[in-house]
PDB file of N, CA and C in Angstrom:
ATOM      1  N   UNK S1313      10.667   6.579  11.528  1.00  0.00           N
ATOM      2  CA  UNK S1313      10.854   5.525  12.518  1.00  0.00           C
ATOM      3  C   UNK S1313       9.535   5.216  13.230  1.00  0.00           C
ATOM      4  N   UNK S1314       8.742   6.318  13.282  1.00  0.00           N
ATOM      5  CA  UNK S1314       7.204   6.058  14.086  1.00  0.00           C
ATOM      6  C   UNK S1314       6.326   5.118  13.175  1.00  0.00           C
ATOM      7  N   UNK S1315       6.951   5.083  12.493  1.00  0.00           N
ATOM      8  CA  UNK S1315       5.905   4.266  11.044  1.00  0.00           C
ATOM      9  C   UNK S1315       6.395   2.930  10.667  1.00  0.00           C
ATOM     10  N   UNK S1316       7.485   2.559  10.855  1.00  0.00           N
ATOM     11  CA  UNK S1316       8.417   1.829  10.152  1.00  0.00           C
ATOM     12  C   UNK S1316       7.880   0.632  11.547  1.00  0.00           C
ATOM     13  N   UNK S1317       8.330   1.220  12.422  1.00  0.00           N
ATOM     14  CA  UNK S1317       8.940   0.282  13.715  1.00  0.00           C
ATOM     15  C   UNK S1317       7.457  -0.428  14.060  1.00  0.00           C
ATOM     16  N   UNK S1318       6.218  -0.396  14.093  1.00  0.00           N
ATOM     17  CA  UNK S1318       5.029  -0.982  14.389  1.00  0.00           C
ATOM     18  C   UNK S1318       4.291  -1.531  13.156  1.00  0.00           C
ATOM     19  N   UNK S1319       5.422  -1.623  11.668  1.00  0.00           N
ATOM     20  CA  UNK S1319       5.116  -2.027  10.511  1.00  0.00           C
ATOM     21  C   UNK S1319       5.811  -3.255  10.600  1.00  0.00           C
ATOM     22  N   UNK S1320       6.790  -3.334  11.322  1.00  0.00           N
ATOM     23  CA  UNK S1320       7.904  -4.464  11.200  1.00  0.00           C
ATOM     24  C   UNK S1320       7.347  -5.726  12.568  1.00  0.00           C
ATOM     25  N   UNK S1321       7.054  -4.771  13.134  1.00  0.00           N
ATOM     26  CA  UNK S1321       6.549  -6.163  14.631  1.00  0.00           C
ATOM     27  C   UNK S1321       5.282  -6.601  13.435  1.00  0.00           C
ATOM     28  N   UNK S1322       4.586  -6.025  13.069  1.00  0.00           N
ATOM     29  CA  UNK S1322       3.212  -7.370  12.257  1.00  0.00           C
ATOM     30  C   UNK S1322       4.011  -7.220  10.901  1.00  0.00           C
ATOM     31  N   UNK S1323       4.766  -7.255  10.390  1.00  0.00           N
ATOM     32  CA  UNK S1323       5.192  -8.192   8.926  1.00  0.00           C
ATOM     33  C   UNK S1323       6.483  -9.142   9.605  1.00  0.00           C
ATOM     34  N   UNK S1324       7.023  -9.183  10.250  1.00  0.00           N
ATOM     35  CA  UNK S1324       8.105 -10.028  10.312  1.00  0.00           C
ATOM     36  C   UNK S1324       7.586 -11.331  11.142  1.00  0.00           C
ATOM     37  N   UNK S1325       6.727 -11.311  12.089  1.00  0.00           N
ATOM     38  CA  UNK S1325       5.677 -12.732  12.434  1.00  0.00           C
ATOM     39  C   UNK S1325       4.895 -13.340  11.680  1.00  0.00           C
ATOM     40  N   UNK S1326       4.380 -12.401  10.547  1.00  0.00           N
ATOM     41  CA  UNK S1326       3.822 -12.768   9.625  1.00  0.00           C
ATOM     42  C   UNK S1326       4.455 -13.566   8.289  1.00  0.00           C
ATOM     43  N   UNK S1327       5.567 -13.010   7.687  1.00  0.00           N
ATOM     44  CA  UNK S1327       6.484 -13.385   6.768  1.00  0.00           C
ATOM     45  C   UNK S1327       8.014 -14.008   7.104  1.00  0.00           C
ATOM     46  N   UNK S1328       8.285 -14.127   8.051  1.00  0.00           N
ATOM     47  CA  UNK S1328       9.296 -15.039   8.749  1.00  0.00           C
ATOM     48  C   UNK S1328       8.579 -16.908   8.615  1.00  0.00           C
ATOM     49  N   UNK S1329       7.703 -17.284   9.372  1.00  0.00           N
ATOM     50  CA  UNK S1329       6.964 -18.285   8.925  1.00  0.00           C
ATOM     51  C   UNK S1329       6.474 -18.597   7.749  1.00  0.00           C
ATOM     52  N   UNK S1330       6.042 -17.421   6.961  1.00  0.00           N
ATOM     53  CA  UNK S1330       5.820 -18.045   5.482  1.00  0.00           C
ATOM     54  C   UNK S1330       6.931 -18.055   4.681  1.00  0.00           C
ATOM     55  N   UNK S1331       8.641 -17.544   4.432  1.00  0.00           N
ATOM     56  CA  UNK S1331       9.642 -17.694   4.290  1.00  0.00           C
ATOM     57  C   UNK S1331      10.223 -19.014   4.751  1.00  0.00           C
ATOM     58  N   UNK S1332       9.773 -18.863   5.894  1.00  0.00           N
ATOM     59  CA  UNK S1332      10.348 -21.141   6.221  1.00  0.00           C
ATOM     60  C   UNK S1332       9.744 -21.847   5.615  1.00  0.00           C
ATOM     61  N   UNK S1333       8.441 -21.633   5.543  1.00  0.00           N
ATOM     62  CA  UNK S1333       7.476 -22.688   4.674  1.00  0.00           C
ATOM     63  C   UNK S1333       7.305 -22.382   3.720  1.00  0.00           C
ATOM     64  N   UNK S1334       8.257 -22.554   2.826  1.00  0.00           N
ATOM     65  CA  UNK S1334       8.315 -21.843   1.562  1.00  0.00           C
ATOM     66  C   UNK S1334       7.581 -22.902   0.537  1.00  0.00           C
ATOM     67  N   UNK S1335       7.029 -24.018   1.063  1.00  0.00           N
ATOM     68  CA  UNK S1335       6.746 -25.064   0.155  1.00  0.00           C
ATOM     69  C   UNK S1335       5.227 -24.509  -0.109  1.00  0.00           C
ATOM     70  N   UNK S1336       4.735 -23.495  -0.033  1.00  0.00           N
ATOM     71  CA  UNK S1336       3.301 -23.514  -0.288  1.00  0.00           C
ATOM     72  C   UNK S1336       2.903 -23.792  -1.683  1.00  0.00           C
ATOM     73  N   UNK S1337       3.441 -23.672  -2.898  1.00  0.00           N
ATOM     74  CA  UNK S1337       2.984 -23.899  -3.995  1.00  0.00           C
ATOM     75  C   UNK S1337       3.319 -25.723  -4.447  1.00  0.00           C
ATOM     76  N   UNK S1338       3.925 -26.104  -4.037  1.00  0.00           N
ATOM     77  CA  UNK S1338       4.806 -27.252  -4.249  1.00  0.00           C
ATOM     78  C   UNK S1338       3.432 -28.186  -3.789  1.00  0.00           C
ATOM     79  N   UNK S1339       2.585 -28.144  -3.208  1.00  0.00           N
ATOM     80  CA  UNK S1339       1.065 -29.588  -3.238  1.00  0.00           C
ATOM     81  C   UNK S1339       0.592 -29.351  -4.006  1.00  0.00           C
ATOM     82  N   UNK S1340       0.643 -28.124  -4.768  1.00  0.00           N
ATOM     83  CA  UNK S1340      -0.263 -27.938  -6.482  1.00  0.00           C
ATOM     84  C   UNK S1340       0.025 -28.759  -7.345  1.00  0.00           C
ATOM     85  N   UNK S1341       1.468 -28.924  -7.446  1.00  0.00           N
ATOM     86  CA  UNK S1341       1.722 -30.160  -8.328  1.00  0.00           C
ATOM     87  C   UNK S1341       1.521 -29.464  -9.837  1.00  0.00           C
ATOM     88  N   UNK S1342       1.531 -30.111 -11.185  1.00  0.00           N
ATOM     89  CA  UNK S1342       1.500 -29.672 -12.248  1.00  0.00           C
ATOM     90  C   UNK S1342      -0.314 -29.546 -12.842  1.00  0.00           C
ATOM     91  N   UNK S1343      -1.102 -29.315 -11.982  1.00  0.00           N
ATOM     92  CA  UNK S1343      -2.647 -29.593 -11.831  1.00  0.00           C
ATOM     93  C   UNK S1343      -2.946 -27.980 -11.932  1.00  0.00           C
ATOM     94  N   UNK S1344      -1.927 -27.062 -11.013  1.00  0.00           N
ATOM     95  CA  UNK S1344      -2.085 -26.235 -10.774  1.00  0.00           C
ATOM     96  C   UNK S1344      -2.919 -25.236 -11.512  1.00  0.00           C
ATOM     97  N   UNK S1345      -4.181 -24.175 -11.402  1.00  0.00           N
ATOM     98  CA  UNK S1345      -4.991 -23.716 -12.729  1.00  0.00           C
ATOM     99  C   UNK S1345      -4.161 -22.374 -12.606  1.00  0.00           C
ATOM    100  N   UNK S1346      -4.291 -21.467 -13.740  1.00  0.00           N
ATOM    101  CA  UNK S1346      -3.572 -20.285 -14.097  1.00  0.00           C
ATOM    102  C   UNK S1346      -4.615 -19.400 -14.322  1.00  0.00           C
ATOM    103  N   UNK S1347      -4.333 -18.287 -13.239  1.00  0.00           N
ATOM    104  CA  UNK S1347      -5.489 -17.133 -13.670  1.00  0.00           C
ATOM    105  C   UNK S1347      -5.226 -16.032 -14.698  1.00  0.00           C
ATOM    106  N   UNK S1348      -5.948 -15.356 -14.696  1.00  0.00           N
ATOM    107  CA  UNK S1348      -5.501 -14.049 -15.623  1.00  0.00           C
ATOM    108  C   UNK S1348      -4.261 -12.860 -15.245  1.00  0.00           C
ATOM    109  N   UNK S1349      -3.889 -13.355 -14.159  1.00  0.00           N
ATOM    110  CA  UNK S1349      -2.412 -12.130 -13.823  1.00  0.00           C
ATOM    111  C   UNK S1349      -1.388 -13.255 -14.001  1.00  0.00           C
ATOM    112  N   UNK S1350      -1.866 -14.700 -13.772  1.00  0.00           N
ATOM    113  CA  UNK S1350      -0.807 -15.616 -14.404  1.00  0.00           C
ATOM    114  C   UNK S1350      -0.413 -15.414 -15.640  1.00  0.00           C
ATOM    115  N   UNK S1351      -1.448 -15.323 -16.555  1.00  0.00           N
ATOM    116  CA  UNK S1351      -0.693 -15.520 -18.079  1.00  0.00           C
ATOM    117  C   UNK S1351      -0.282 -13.708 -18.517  1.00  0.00           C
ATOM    118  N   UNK S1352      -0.854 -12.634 -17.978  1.00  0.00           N
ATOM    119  CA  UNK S1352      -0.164 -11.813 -18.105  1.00  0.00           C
ATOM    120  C   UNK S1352       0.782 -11.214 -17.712  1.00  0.00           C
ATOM    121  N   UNK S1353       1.397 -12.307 -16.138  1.00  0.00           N
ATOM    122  CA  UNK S1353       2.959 -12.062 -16.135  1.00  0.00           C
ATOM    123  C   UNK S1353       3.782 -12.587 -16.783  1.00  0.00           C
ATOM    124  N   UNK S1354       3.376 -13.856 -17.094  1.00  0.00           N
ATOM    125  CA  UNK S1354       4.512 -14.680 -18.063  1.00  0.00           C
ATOM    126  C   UNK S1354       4.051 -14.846 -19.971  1.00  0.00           C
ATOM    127  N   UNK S1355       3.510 -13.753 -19.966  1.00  0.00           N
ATOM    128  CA  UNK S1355       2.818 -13.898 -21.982  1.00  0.00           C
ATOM    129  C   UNK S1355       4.355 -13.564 -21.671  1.00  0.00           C
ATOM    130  N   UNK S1356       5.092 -13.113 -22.172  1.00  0.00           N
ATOM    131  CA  UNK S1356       6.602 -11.990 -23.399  1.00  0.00           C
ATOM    132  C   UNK S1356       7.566 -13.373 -22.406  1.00  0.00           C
ATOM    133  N   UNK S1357       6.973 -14.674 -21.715  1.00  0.00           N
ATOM    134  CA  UNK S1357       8.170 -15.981 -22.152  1.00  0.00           C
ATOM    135  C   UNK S1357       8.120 -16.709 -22.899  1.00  0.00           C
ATOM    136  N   UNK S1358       8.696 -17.097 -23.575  1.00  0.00           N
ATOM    137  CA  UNK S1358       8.594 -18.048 -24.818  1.00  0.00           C
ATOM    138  C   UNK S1358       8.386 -19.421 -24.406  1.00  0.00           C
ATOM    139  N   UNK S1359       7.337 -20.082 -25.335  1.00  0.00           N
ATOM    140  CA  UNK S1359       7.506 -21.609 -24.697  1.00  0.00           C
ATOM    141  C   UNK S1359       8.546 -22.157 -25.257  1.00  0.00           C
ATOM    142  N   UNK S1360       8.413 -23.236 -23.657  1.00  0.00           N
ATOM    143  CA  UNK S1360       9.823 -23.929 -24.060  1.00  0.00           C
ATOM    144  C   UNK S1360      10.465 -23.456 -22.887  1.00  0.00           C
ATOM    145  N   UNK S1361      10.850 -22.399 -22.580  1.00  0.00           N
ATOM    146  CA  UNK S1361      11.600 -22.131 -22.002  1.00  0.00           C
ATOM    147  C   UNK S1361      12.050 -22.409 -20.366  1.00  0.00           C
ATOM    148  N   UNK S1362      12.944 -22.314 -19.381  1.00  0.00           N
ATOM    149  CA  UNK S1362      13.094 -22.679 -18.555  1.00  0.00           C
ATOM    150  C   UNK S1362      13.424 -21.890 -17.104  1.00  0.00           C
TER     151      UNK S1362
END
């Protein structure tokens, strides 16, 4: 609880607002560039897929 409770006052001001504004990727638009942890989270999806 000594650890937890002064972890939660700075993540929940922090991630409460970015949870409402959930639109952050959405001005990238289909422009968007793909780095290298991009294509190695999604290599094993098949294109095409949805």
């Amino acid at each position: 609880l000594k650890m937890f409770l002064p972890m939660a006052f700075v993540a929940i001001p922090v991630l409460v607002p970015v949870n409402v504004s959930g639109s952050t990727i959405s001005f990238l638009g289909k422009n968007a560039l793909h780095n290298d942890i991009d294509k190695l989270s999604i290599s094993n999806v098949s294109p095409g897929s949805q």
